[in-house]
Coordinates of C-alpha atoms in Angstrom, one line a residue:
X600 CA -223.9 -40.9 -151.5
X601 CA -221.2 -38.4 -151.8
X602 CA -220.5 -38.8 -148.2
X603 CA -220.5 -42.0 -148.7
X604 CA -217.5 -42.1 -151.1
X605 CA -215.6 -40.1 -149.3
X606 CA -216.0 -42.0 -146.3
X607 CA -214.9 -44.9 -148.3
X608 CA -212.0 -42.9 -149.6
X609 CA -210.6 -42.1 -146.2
X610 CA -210.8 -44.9 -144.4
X611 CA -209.7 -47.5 -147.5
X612 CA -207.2 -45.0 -149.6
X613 CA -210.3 -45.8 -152.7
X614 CA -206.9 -46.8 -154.1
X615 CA -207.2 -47.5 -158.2
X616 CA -205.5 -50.2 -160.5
X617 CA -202.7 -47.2 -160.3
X618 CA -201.1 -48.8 -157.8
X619 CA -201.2 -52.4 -156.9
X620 CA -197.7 -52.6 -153.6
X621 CA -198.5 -56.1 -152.5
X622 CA -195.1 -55.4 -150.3
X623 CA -197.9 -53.7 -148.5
X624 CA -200.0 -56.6 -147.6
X625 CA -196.9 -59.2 -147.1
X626 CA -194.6 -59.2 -144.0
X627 CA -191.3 -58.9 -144.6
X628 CA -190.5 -62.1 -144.1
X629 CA -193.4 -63.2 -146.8
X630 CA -192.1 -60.9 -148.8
X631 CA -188.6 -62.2 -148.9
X632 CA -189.9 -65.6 -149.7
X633 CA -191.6 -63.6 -152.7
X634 CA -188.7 -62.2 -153.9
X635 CA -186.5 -65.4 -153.6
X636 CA -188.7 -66.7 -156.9
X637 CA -188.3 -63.3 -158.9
X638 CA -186.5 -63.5 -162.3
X639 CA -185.1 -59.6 -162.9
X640 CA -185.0 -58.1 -166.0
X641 CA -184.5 -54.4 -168.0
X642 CA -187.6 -53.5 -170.1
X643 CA -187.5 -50.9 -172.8
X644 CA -190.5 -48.3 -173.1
X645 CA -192.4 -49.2 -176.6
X646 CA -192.1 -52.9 -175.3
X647 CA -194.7 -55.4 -174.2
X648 CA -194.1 -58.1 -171.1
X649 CA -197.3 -60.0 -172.6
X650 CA -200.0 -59.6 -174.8
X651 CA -204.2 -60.3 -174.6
X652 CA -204.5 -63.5 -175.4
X653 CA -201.5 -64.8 -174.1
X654 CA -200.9 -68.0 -171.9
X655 CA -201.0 -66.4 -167.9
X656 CA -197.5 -68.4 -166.8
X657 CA -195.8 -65.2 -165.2
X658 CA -196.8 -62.2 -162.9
X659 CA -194.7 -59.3 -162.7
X660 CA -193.1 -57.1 -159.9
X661 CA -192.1 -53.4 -160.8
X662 CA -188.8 -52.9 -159.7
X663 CA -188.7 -49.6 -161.5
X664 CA -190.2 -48.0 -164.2
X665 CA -194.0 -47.6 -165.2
X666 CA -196.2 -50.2 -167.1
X667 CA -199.9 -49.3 -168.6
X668 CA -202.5 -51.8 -168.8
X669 CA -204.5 -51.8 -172.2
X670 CA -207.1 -53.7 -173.7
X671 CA -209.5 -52.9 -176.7
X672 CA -213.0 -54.0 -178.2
X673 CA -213.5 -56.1 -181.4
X674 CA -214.9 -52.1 -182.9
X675 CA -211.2 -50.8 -182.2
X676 CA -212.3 -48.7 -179.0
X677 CA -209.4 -48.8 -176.6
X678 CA -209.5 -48.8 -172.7
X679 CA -206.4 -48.1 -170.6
X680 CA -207.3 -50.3 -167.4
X681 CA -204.6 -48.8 -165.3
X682 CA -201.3 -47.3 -164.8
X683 CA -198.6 -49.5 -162.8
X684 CA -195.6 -48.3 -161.1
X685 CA -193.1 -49.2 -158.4
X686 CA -194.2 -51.9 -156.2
X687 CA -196.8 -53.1 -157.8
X688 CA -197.6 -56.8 -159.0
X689 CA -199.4 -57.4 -162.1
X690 CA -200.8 -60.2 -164.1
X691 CA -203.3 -62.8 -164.3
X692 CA -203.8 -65.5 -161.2
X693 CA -206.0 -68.2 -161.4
X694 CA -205.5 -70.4 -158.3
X695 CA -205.9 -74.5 -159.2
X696 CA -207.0 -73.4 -163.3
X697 CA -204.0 -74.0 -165.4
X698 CA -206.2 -72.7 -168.5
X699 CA -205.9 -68.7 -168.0
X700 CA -205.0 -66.4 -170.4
X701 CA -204.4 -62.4 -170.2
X702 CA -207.3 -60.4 -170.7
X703 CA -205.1 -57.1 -171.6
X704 CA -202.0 -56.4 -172.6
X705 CA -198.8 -54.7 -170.5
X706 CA -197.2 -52.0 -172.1
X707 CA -193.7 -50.6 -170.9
X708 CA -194.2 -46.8 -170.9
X709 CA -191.1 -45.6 -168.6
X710 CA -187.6 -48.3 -169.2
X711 CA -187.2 -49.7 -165.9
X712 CA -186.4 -53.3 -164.4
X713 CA -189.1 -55.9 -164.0
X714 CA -189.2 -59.3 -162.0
X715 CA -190.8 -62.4 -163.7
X716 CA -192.4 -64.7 -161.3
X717 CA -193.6 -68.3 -162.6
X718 CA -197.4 -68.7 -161.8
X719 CA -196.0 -72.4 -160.6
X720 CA -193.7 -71.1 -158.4
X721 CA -196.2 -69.0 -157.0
X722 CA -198.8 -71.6 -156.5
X723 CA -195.4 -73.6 -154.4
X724 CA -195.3 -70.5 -151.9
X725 CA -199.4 -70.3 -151.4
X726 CA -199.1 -74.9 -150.9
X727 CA -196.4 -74.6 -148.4
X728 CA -196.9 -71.4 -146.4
X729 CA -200.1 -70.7 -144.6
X730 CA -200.1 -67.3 -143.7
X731 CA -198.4 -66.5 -147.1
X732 CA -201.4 -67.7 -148.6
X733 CA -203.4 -65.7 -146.9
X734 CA -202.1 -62.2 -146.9
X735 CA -201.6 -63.2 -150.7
X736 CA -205.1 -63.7 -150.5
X737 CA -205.8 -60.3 -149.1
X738 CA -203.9 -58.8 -151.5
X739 CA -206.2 -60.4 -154.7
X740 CA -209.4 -59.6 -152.8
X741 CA -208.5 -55.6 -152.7
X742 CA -207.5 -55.7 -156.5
X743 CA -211.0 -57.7 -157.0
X744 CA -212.7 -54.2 -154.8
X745 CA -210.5 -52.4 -157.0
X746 CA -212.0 -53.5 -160.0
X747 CA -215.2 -53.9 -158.9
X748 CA -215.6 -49.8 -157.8
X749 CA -214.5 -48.8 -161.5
X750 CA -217.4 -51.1 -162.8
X751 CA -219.3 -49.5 -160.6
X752 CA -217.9 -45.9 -161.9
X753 CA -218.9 -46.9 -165.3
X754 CA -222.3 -48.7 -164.7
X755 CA -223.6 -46.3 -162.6
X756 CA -222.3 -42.7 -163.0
X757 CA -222.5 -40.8 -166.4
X758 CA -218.9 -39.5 -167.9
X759 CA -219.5 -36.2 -165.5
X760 CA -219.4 -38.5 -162.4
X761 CA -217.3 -41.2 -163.7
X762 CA -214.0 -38.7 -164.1
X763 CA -214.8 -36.6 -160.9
X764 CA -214.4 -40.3 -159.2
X765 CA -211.8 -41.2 -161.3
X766 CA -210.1 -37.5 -160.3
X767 CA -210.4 -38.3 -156.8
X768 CA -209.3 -41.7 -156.7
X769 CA -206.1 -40.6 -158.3
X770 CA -205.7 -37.8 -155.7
X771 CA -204.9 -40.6 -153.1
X772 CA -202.6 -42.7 -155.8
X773 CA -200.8 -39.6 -157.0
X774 CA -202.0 -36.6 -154.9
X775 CA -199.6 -33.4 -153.6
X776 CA -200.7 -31.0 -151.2
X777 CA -199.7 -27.5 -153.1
X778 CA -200.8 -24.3 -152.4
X779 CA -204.3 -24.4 -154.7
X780 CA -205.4 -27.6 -153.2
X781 CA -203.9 -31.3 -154.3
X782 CA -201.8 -32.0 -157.4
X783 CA -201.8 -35.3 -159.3
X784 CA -198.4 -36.2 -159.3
X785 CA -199.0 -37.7 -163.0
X786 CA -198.8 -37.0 -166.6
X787 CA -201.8 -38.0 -168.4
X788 CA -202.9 -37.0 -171.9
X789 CA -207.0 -36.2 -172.4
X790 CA -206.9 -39.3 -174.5
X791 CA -205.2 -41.1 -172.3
X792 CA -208.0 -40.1 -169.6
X793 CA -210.7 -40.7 -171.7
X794 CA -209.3 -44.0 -172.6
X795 CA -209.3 -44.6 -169.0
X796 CA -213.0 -43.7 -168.4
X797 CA -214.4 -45.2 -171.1
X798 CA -215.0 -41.8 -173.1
X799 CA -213.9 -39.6 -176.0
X800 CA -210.9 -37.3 -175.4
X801 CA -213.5 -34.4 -176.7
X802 CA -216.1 -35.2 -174.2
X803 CA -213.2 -35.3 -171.1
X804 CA -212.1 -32.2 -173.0
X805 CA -214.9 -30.2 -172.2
X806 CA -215.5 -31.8 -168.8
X807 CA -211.9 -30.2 -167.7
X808 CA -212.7 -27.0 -169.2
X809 CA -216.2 -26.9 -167.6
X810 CA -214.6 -27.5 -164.8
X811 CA -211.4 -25.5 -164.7
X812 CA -213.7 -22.5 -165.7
X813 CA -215.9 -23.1 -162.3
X814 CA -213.0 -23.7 -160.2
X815 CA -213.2 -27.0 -159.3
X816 CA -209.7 -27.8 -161.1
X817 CA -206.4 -26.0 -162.4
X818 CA -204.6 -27.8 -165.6
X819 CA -200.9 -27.4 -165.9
X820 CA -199.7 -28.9 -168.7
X821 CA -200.6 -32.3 -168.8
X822 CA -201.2 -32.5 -164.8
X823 CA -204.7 -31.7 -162.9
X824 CA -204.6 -29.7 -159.7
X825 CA -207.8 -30.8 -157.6
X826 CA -208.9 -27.3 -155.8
X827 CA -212.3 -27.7 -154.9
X828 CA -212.7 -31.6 -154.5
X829 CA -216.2 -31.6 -152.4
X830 CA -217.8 -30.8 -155.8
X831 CA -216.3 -33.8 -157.6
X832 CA -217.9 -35.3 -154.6
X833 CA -221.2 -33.9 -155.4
X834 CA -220.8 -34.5 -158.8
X835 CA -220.5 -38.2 -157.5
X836 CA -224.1 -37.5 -155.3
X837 CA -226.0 -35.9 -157.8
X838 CA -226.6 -38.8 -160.3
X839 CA -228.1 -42.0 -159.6
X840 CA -225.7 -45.0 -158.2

């Protein structure tokens, strides 16, 4: 299974909801038609652009800046869904249903500039260009795979397996080569990790101690340096999936 993963991690970038560049999947020309309906803005960190719950009229493009993802149970338990920087296109689309609402809310965490982009203006581009439509298209079915590998984190692995995938998904979101191995290019508290996971900041605690103690990782400050990454990948092959 490991093998597996890292095949899929190759030859797809196993790309998380840490990056969403939808520039990426539009030609330039798309693109340009994209940008022609963008509303630019300055956003404050401590801010909000919407909240869970909220009526899903706008996506947002990152201009600049860095933008986390939250939601939280009914108990108080909180999740952080993902980390969204330059490039990347957030919100909720749901194609002819006028009725959708966010399901988490978007917190500004570096100041930066945002572009708002009306849902109905959208939906205008996908009705009257074709192939806009489709690479659009493209781009919502790899967020969908996206999404559907960290269920599959969470159903499947235990917290052990869960953060070594989580580790090495970042790696190809944030990775450095340095001279001990790869360096995620990324501040992230233990909380914030755990929250991320779907664990306690004492359980990815001693997970990152276990592991920095074997080798497998180096911890400066609040960035991970990846040394040994074929044994997050066994990690990853050693439990049932």
């Amino acid at each position: 299974m490991a093998m597996v993963i890292q095949n899929n991690i190759q030859s797809q970038g196993f790309v998380d909801t840490f990056n969403g560049d939808i520039s990426s999947f539009l030609s330039i020309d798309n693109f340009n038609k994209l940008k022609e309906i963008m509303r630019p803005k300055v956003v404050k960190a401590g801010t909000h652009l919407f909240w869970e719950g909220e009526k899903a009229e706008k996506m947002y493009f990152i201009n600049s800046g860095q933008i986390k993802l939250r939601t939280s149970t009914e108990a108080g338990k909180e999740f952080l869904l993902g980390i969204k920087e330059e490039g990347s296109l957030l919100g909720e689309f749901g194609g002819c249903d006028d009725q959708v609402f966010y399901t988490y809310r978007a917190e500004v965490t570096e100041s930066g500039e945002v572009s708002s982009i009306l849902v109905s203006d959208l939906k205008k581009l996908l009705y009257q260009f074709g192939n806009f439509a489709v690479e659009f298209m493209n781009w919502l079915g790899w967020m969908n795979r996206v999404t559907q590998t960290k269920l599959h984190d969470v159903l499947f692995y235990d917290k052990s397996g869960t953060l070594a995938s989580t580790l090495l998904r970042m790696s190809h979101s944030y990775g450095v080569k340095c001279s001990d191995g790869i360096l995620l290019n990324i501040e992230l508290t233990n909380k914030e990790i755990a929250d991320f996971i779907g664990s306690t900041r004492e359980s990815v605690n001693r997970l990152l101690n276990s592991w920095r103690k074997a080798g497998f990782i180096d911890i400066i400050g609040k960035q991970i340096v990846i040394i040994r990454p074929e044994e997050l990948y066994s990690l990853c092959d050693s439990l049932s999936c």
